[in-house]
mmCIF file of C-alpha atoms and ligand atoms in Angstrom:
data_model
loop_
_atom_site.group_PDB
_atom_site.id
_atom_site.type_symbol
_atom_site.label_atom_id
_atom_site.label_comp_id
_atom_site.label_asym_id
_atom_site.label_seq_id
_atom_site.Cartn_x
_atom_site.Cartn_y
_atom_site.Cartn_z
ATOM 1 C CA UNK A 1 -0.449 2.753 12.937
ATOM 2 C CA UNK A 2 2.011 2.486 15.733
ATOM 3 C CA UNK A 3 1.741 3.716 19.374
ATOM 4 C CA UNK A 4 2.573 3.001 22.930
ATOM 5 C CA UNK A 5 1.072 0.484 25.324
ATOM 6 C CA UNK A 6 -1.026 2.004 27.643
ATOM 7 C CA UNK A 7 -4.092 1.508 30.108
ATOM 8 C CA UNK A 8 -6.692 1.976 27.547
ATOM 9 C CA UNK A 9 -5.847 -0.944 25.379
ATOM 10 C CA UNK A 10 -5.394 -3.129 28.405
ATOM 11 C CA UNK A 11 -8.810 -1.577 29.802
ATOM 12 C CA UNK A 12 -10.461 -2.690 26.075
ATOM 13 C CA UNK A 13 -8.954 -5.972 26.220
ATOM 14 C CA UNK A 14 -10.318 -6.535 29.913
ATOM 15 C CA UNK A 15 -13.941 -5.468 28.649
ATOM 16 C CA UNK A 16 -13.872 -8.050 26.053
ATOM 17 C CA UNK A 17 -12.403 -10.684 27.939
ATOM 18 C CA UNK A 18 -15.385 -10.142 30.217
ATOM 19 C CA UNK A 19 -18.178 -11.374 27.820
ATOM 20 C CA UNK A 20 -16.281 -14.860 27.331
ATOM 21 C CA UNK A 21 -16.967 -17.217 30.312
ATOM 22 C CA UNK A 22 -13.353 -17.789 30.165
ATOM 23 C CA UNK A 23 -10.749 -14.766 29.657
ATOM 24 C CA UNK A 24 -8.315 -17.346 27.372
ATOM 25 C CA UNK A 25 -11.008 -16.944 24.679
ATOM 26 C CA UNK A 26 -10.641 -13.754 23.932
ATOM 27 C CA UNK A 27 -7.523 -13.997 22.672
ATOM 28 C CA UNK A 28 -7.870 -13.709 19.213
ATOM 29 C CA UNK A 29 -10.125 -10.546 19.678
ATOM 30 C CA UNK A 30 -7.466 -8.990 21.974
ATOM 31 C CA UNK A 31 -4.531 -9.855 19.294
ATOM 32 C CA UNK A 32 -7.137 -8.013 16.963
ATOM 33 C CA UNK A 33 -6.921 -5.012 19.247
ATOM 34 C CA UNK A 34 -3.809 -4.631 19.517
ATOM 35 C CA UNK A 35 -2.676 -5.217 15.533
ATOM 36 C CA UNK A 36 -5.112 -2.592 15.466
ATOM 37 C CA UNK A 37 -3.352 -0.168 18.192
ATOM 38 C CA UNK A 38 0.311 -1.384 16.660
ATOM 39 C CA UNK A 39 -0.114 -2.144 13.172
ATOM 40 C CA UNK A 40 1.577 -5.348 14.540
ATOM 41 C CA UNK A 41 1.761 -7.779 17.198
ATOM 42 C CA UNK A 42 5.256 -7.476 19.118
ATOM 43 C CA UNK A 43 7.095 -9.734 21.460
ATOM 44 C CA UNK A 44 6.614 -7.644 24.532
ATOM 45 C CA UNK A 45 2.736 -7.135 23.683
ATOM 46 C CA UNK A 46 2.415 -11.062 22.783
ATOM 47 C CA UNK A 47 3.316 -11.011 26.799
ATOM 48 C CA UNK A 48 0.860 -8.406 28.025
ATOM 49 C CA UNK A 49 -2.248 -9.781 26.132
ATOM 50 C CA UNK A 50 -0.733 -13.284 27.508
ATOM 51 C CA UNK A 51 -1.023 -11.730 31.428
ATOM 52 C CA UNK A 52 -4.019 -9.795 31.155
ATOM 53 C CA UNK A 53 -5.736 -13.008 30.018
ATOM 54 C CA UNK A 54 -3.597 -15.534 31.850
ATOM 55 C CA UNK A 55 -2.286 -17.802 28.567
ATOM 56 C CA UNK A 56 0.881 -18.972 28.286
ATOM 57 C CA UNK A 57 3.213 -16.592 26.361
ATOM 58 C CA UNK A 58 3.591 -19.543 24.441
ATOM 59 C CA UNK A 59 0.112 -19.901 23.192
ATOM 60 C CA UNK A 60 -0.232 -16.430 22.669
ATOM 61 C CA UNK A 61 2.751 -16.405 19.926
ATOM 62 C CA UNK A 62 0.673 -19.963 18.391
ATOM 63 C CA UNK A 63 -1.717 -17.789 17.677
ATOM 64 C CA UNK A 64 0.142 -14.536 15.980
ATOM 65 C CA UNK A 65 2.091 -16.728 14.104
ATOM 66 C CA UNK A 66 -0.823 -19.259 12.562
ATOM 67 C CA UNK A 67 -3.300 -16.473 11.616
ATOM 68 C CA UNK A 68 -2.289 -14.023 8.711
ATOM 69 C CA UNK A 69 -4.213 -11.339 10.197
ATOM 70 C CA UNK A 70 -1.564 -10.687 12.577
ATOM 71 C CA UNK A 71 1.799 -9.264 12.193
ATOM 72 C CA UNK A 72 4.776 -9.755 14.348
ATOM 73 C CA UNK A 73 6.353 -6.529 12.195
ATOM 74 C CA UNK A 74 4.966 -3.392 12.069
ATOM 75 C CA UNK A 75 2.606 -2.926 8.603
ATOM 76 C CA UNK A 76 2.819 -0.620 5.501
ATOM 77 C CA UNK A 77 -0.518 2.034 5.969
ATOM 78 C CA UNK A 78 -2.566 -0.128 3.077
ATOM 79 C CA UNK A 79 -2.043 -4.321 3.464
ATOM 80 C CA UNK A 80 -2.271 -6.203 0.914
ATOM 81 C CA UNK A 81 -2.627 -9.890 0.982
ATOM 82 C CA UNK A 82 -2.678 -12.222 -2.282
ATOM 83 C CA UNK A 83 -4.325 -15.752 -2.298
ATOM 84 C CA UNK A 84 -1.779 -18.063 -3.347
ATOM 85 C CA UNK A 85 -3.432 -20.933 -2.939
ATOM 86 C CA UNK A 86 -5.242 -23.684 -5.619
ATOM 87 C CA UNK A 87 -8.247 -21.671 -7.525
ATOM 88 C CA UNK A 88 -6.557 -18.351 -7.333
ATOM 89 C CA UNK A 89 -3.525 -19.757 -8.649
ATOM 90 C CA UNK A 90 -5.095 -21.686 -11.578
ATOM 91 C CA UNK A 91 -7.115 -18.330 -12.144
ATOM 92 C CA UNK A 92 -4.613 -16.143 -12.353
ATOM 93 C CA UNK A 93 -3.469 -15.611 -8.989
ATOM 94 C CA UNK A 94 0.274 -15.495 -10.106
ATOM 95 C CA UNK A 95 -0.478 -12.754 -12.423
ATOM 96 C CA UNK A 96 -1.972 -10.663 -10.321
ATOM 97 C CA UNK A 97 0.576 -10.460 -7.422
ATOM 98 C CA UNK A 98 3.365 -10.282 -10.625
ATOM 99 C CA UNK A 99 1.503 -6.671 -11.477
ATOM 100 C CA UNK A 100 1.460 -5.892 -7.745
ATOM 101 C CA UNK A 101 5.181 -6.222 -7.791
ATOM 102 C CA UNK A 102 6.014 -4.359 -10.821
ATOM 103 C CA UNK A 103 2.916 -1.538 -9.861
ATOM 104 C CA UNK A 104 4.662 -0.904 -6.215
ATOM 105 C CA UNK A 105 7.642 -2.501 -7.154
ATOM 106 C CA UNK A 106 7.842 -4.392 -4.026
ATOM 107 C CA UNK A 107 8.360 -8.105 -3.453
ATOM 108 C CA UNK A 108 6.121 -10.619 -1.062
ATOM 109 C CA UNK A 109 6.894 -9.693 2.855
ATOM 110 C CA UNK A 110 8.096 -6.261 1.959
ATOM 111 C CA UNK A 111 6.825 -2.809 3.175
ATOM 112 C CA UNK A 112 7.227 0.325 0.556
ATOM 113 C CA UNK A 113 10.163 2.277 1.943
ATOM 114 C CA UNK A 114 7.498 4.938 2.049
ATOM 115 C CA UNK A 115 5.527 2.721 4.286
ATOM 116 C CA UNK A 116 1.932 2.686 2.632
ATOM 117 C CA UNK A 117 2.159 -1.002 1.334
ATOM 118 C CA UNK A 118 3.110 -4.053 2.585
ATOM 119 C CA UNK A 119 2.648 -6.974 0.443
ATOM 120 C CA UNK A 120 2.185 -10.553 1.053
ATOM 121 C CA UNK A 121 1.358 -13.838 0.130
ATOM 122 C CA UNK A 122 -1.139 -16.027 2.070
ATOM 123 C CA UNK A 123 -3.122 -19.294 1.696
ATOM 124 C CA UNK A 124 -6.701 -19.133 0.675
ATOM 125 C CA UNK A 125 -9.341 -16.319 1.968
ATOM 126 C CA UNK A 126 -12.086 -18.746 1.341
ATOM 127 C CA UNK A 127 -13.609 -16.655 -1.498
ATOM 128 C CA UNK A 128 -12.704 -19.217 -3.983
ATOM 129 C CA UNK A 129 -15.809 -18.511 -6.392
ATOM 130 C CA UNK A 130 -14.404 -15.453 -7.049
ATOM 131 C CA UNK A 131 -10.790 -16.417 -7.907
ATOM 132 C CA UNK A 132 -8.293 -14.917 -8.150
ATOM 133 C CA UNK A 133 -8.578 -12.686 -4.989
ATOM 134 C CA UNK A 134 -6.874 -10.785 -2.407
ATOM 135 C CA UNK A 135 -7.659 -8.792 0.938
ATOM 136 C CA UNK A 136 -6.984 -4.588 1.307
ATOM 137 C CA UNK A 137 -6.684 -4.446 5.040
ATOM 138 C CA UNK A 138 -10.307 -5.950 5.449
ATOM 139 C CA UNK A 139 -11.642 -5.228 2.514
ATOM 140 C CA UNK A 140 -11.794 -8.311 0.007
ATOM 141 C CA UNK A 141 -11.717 -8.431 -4.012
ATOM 142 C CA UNK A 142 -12.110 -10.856 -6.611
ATOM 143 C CA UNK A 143 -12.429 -11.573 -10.022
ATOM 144 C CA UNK A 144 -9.154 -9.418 -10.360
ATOM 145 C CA UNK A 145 -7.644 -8.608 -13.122
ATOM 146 C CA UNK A 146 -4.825 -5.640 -14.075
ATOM 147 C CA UNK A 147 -7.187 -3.359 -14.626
ATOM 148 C CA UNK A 148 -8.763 -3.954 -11.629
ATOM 149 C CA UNK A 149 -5.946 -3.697 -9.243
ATOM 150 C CA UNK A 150 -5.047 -0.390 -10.982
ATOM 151 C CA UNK A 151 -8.589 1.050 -9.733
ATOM 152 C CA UNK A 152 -8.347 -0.859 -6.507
ATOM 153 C CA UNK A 153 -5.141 1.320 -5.911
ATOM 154 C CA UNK A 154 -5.730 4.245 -7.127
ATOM 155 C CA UNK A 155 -9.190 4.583 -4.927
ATOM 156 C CA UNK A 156 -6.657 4.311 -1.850
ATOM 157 C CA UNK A 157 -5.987 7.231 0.280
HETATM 158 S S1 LIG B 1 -8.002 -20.332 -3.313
HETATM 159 FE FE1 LIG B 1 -7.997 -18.171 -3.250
HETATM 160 S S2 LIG B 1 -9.686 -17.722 -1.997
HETATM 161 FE FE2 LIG B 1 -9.612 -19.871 -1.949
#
């Protein structure tokens, strides 16, 4: 999803700024809103959110860069995020994000050139009972297995 900046996000983030006692706390929601609005979370907007809530433009890029749920690069339609980390790996994990590849034929902090997957790598989801997992925008699924994945992707619109 991509779009232009305009009041109505800034008029969202305001509103939920207002139910923190400080406006700086809402910063992850408002990065939420706008990786919503953008499909990612760009320079310039790092700087807006970072005014409208008075936090350093520096903190503000902390935070899009430490959390995997944001994006400084706009997203493929469908996201797709494999655990690489411990369980999942001993699990499996490496096979499943080897079928990923070869079923979209796309490597690890790619987007399809038709732009309806981006796939990535990221450290654990903290679903580690049901290794090995991943996350579908924010939808999560474990226990995976080829066979799996192939139904996971062919149920996507
Ligand atoms: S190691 Fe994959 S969810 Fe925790």
């Amino acid at each position: 999803m991509t779009g232009t900046w305009d009041e109505a996000i800034a008029k969202r983030i305001e509103e939920t700024a207002s139910r923190y006692p400080r406006k700086e706390s809402a910063l992850l929601p408002a990065l939420r809103i706008v990786q919503e609005a953008f499909g990612c979370v760009s320079a310039e907007n790092e700087i807006r959110v970072g005014e409208i809530l008075g936090v350093p433009a520096v903190r503000v890029r902390e935070a899009v860069t430490f959390y995997s749920l944001f994006s400084r690069t706009p997203l493929g339609r469908h996201r797709i995020q494999v655990c690489r980390n411990l369980s999942c790996t001993l699990l499996g994990g490496v096979r499943v994000l080897d079928h990923l590849r070869r079923r979209l034929n796309l490597e690890p902090g790619r987007t399809s050139p038709d732009g309806l997957f981006s796939l990535e790598t990221v450290e654990c989801l903290g679903r580690c009972d049901e290794s090995p997992c991943l996350m579908i925008d924010d939808r999560h699924h474990g226990f995976l297995t080829e066979d799996k994945i192939d139904q996971i992707l062919a149920s996507l619109e």
